[in-house]
Short mmCIF file of C-alpha atoms in Angstrom, two decimals:
data_model
loop_
_atom_site.label_atom_id
_atom_site.label_comp_id
_atom_site.label_asym_id
_atom_site.label_seq_id
_atom_site.Cartn_x
_atom_site.Cartn_y
_atom_site.Cartn_z
CA MET A 100 -13.04 -2.19 -2.73
CA TYR A 101 -16.09 -0.32 -4.00
CA ARG A 102 -17.21 -3.34 -6.05
CA LEU A 103 -16.60 -5.62 -3.08
CA GLY A 104 -18.64 -3.24 -0.94
CA GLU A 105 -21.57 -3.59 -3.32
CA LYS A 106 -21.19 -7.36 -3.47
CA ASN A 107 -20.69 -7.98 0.26
CA ASP A 108 -22.79 -5.12 1.63
CA PHE A 109 -20.27 -2.89 3.39
CA GLN A 110 -19.50 0.83 3.28
CA VAL A 111 -16.29 2.05 1.62
CA GLU A 112 -14.65 5.45 2.08
CA ARG A 113 -11.28 6.70 0.91
CA ALA A 114 -9.13 9.75 1.52
CA PRO A 115 -9.19 12.31 -1.31
CA PHE A 116 -6.21 12.68 -3.62
CA SER A 117 -5.58 16.14 -2.15
CA LYS A 118 -5.00 14.80 1.39
CA PRO A 119 -1.27 14.69 2.16
CA VAL A 120 0.15 11.29 3.04
CA GLY A 121 0.09 10.83 6.80
CA VAL A 122 3.66 10.26 7.93
CA PHE A 123 4.71 12.08 11.10
CA TRP A 124 1.52 12.85 13.00
CA THR A 125 1.56 13.98 16.61
CA ALA A 126 -0.50 12.04 19.15
CA GLU A 127 -3.15 14.76 19.04
CA ARG A 128 -3.32 14.64 15.25
CA GLN A 129 -3.62 10.86 15.34
CA LYS A 130 -6.47 11.19 17.83
CA GLN A 131 -8.24 13.63 15.49
CA GLU A 132 -7.73 11.35 12.49
CA ALA A 133 -9.03 8.32 14.38
CA LYS A 134 -12.20 10.21 15.32
CA ARG A 135 -12.62 11.53 11.78
CA ILE A 136 -12.38 8.03 10.29
CA PHE A 137 -14.86 6.50 12.72
CA ASP A 138 -17.25 9.42 12.25
CA LEU A 139 -17.49 8.43 8.57
CA GLN A 140 -18.95 5.06 9.47
CA GLU A 141 -22.67 4.74 8.73
CA GLN A 142 -22.96 0.97 8.32
CA PRO A 143 -21.91 -1.86 10.66
CA ALA A 144 -19.31 -3.09 8.13
CA PHE A 145 -16.99 -0.29 7.03
CA ALA A 146 -13.73 -0.15 5.04
CA TYR A 147 -11.46 2.89 4.81
CA VAL A 148 -8.56 3.39 2.38
CA GLU A 149 -5.74 5.91 2.79
CA HIS A 150 -1.99 6.28 2.21
CA MET A 151 -0.68 6.67 5.74
CA ASN A 152 1.79 5.22 8.19
CA PHE A 153 0.55 2.65 10.67
CA MET A 154 -1.58 4.16 13.45
CA ASN A 155 -2.50 2.46 16.71
CA PHE A 156 -6.13 3.25 17.53
CA ARG A 157 -6.08 1.68 21.00
CA PRO A 158 -4.79 4.71 22.96
CA PHE A 159 -7.73 6.74 21.61
CA HIS A 160 -10.34 4.26 22.90
CA HIS A 161 -11.37 3.13 19.44
CA PRO A 162 -11.46 -0.50 18.29
CA GLN A 163 -8.35 -1.49 16.36
CA PRO A 164 -9.20 -1.90 12.65
CA ILE A 165 -8.55 -5.04 10.65
CA TYR A 166 -5.42 -3.80 8.92
CA ILE A 167 -4.34 -5.00 5.47
CA ASN A 168 -1.61 -3.79 3.15
CA LEU A 169 0.30 -4.83 0.06
CA VAL A 170 4.01 -4.68 -0.61
CA ARG A 171 5.94 -4.59 -3.83
CA ASP A 172 9.53 -5.30 -4.77
CA PRO A 173 11.25 -2.28 -3.13
CA VAL A 174 13.35 -1.20 -6.11
CA GLU A 175 10.52 -1.67 -8.59
CA ARG A 176 8.26 0.37 -6.34
CA VAL A 177 10.73 3.24 -6.03
CA ILE A 178 11.26 3.35 -9.80
CA SER A 179 7.50 3.34 -10.39
CA TRP A 180 6.95 6.05 -7.77
CA PHE A 181 9.73 8.26 -9.16
CA TYR A 182 8.31 8.32 -12.68
CA TYR A 183 4.68 8.42 -11.57
CA LYS A 184 5.36 11.65 -9.68
CA ARG A 185 6.58 13.15 -12.97
CA THR A 186 3.68 12.13 -15.21
CA PRO A 187 1.56 14.86 -16.80
CA TRP A 188 -1.63 13.70 -15.09
CA ASN A 189 -0.04 13.74 -11.63
CA SER A 190 1.41 17.18 -12.30
CA VAL A 191 -2.01 18.49 -13.33
CA LYS A 192 -3.63 17.02 -10.23
CA MET A 193 -1.01 18.61 -8.02
CA PHE A 194 -1.48 21.94 -9.81
CA GLU A 195 -5.21 21.77 -9.06
CA ILE A 196 -4.37 21.33 -5.38
CA THR A 197 -1.39 23.68 -4.94
CA GLY A 198 -1.87 26.16 -7.79
CA LYS A 199 1.67 25.69 -9.04
CA PHE A 200 3.90 23.31 -10.98
CA GLN A 201 7.23 21.97 -9.81
CA ASN A 202 10.27 23.71 -11.26
CA ARG A 203 11.76 22.32 -14.46
CA SER A 204 14.62 20.51 -12.68
CA HIS A 205 12.10 18.33 -10.81
CA TYR A 206 11.00 16.68 -14.06
CA PHE A 207 14.51 16.04 -15.36
CA SER A 208 16.34 15.14 -12.18
CA VAL A 209 18.05 11.78 -11.78
CA LEU A 210 16.96 9.23 -9.21
CA CYS A 211 20.03 9.40 -6.99
CA ARG A 212 18.79 8.89 -3.44
CA PHE A 213 15.78 7.65 -1.56
CA ASN A 214 15.86 8.22 2.18
CA VAL A 215 12.29 7.77 3.34
CA SER A 216 10.52 4.62 4.35
CA ILE A 217 8.67 3.05 1.42
CA ASP A 218 6.24 0.91 3.36
CA ARG A 219 3.38 2.33 5.38
CA VAL A 220 3.70 -0.19 8.18
CA ILE A 221 7.05 1.34 9.15
CA LEU A 222 6.80 3.95 11.85
CA SER A 223 10.27 5.36 12.00
CA ARG A 224 13.24 6.49 9.99
CA PRO A 225 16.01 6.59 8.83
CA PHE A 226 15.41 4.55 5.73
CA ASN A 227 16.76 1.00 5.42
CA THR A 228 17.76 0.65 9.08
CA PRO A 229 17.39 -2.50 11.21
CA ALA A 230 15.41 -0.66 13.91
CA ALA A 231 12.77 0.58 11.47
CA ILE A 232 12.43 -2.83 9.85
CA ALA A 233 12.15 -4.58 13.22
CA LYS A 234 9.35 -2.20 14.19
CA ALA A 235 7.57 -2.84 10.90
CA LYS A 236 7.76 -6.60 11.41
CA GLN A 237 6.35 -6.20 14.90
CA ASN A 238 3.45 -4.14 13.57
CA VAL A 239 2.70 -6.74 10.89
CA GLU A 240 2.65 -9.66 13.31
CA ARG A 241 0.53 -7.85 15.88
CA ASP A 242 -1.95 -5.83 13.83
CA TYR A 243 -2.11 -6.90 10.19
CA SER A 244 -4.47 -9.70 9.24
CA VAL A 245 -3.00 -9.87 5.74
CA VAL A 246 -0.07 -8.18 4.03
CA GLY A 247 -0.14 -9.25 0.41
CA SER A 248 2.34 -8.91 -2.44
CA TRP A 249 1.79 -7.40 -5.87
CA GLU A 250 4.21 -10.00 -7.24
CA ASP A 251 1.93 -12.75 -5.89
CA VAL A 252 -1.57 -11.56 -6.75
CA ASN A 253 -3.31 -14.95 -6.83
CA VAL A 254 -1.85 -15.98 -3.48
CA THR A 255 -2.81 -12.61 -2.00
CA LEU A 256 -6.40 -12.84 -3.24
CA THR A 257 -6.76 -16.37 -1.86
CA VAL A 258 -5.49 -15.34 1.57
CA LEU A 259 -7.68 -12.23 1.69
CA GLU A 260 -10.75 -14.23 0.71
CA HIS A 261 -10.19 -16.86 3.41
CA TYR A 262 -8.86 -14.68 6.23
CA ILE A 263 -11.33 -11.78 5.88
CA PRO A 264 -14.37 -13.29 4.10
CA ARG A 265 -16.78 -10.63 5.42
CA PHE A 266 -15.08 -8.11 3.14
CA PHE A 267 -13.24 -10.17 0.53
CA LYS A 268 -15.60 -13.00 -0.33
CA GLY A 269 -15.58 -13.38 -4.11
CA VAL A 270 -12.57 -11.09 -4.62
CA THR A 271 -10.81 -13.50 -7.00
CA ASP A 272 -13.87 -13.74 -9.24
CA LEU A 273 -14.20 -9.95 -9.27
CA TYR A 274 -10.52 -9.46 -10.05
CA TYR A 275 -10.66 -11.80 -13.04
CA GLU A 276 -14.14 -10.88 -14.26
CA PRO A 277 -13.81 -10.52 -18.06
CA GLU A 278 -13.38 -6.95 -19.34
CA VAL A 279 -14.32 -5.20 -16.08
CA GLY A 280 -12.02 -6.97 -13.59
CA LEU A 281 -8.81 -5.26 -12.50
CA ALA A 282 -6.83 -8.03 -14.19
CA PHE A 283 -8.10 -6.66 -17.52
CA LYS A 284 -8.10 -2.94 -16.72
CA LYS A 285 -4.61 -1.53 -16.79
CA MET A 286 -4.73 1.45 -14.46
CA ASN A 287 -2.02 4.12 -14.24
CA THR A 288 -0.04 2.77 -17.19
CA ASN A 289 2.95 5.10 -17.39
CA HIS A 290 4.18 5.48 -20.97
CA TRP A 291 6.81 7.98 -19.78
CA LYS A 292 8.65 5.45 -17.62
CA PRO A 293 11.80 4.24 -19.40
CA LYS A 294 13.16 0.72 -19.15
CA ILE A 295 15.69 0.62 -16.33
CA SER A 296 18.62 -1.72 -16.88
CA GLU A 297 19.19 -4.69 -14.60
CA ARG A 298 22.66 -3.30 -13.81
CA ILE A 299 21.11 -0.16 -12.33
CA LYS A 300 18.58 -2.22 -10.39
CA ARG A 301 21.39 -4.35 -8.91
CA ILE A 302 23.17 -1.21 -7.76
CA MET A 303 19.98 0.05 -6.15
CA ARG A 304 19.22 -3.28 -4.47
CA ALA A 305 22.59 -3.18 -2.75
CA ASN A 306 21.33 -0.10 -0.86
CA PHE A 307 17.96 -1.67 0.02
CA THR A 308 19.13 -4.64 2.07
CA GLN A 309 16.87 -4.00 5.07
CA GLU A 310 13.88 -3.20 2.86
CA TYR A 311 14.35 -6.53 1.08
CA ASP A 312 14.61 -8.26 4.44
CA PHE A 313 11.16 -6.90 5.30
CA TYR A 314 9.79 -7.67 1.84
CA HIS A 315 10.83 -11.32 2.08
CA PHE A 316 9.58 -11.54 5.66
CA VAL A 317 6.12 -10.42 4.49
CA LYS A 318 6.12 -12.84 1.56
CA GLN A 319 7.10 -15.76 3.77
CA ARG A 320 4.27 -14.90 6.16
CA LEU A 321 1.84 -14.64 3.23
CA TYR A 322 2.84 -18.06 1.90
CA ARG A 323 2.52 -19.64 5.35
CA GLN A 324 -1.06 -18.37 5.42
CA TYR A 325 -1.66 -19.62 1.88
CA PHE A 326 -0.35 -23.14 2.51
CA ALA A 327 -2.36 -23.35 5.75
CA ILE A 328 -5.49 -22.61 3.69
CA LYS A 329 -4.57 -25.25 1.12
CA LYS A 330 -3.97 -27.80 3.87
CA ASP A 331 -7.36 -27.07 5.45
CA MET A 332 -9.05 -27.45 2.07
CA GLU A 333 -7.48 -30.89 1.62
CA LEU A 334 -8.76 -32.17 4.98
#
């Protein structure tokens, strides 16, 4: 986003690592956050990045942002998250913020349950319930210009570039730019993550039925956008 900001002349801000993920904010807290975000804006075109649940800006008399997001295979994401939270560099960062390390059992515990929503467009819990997924789908259709997929990077880049050209013009070229593009810079490679067997993944997927319903819903929407672009290009 920073490189796109330089290329396409827009301001980029992001929440610091130390800021807790916004999950259950009261209406007053949401109002404060909306004002804080808009107060950061110094240029007409402005992009802001943060890990947070979906927030509706309309009740606070602010313009609704152009929302984007990316999803990932739910089980693969949970596995990645679980081991990322236990990497040395994450532990050091958290120590710098909190002044303490997690107890020893945290680093050797087994991934046995996951009961929080894993996608930021979902507003409610409990995890993997039809009501939460239905709300997430509604949010996507109403407020998200693009929800891409990390398993479909090229399709995602194409859709972003055509649906939001003011911000994403040239994103594919930047992504694949030799040596400096993200396609060639492996960030957050976790050498401590073991290989999880397909048997274990199948067991986990059986408990993620609603999450996979949402995941496939998003991918189908993404591909509809992609094929519409291709059709327009052929005309």
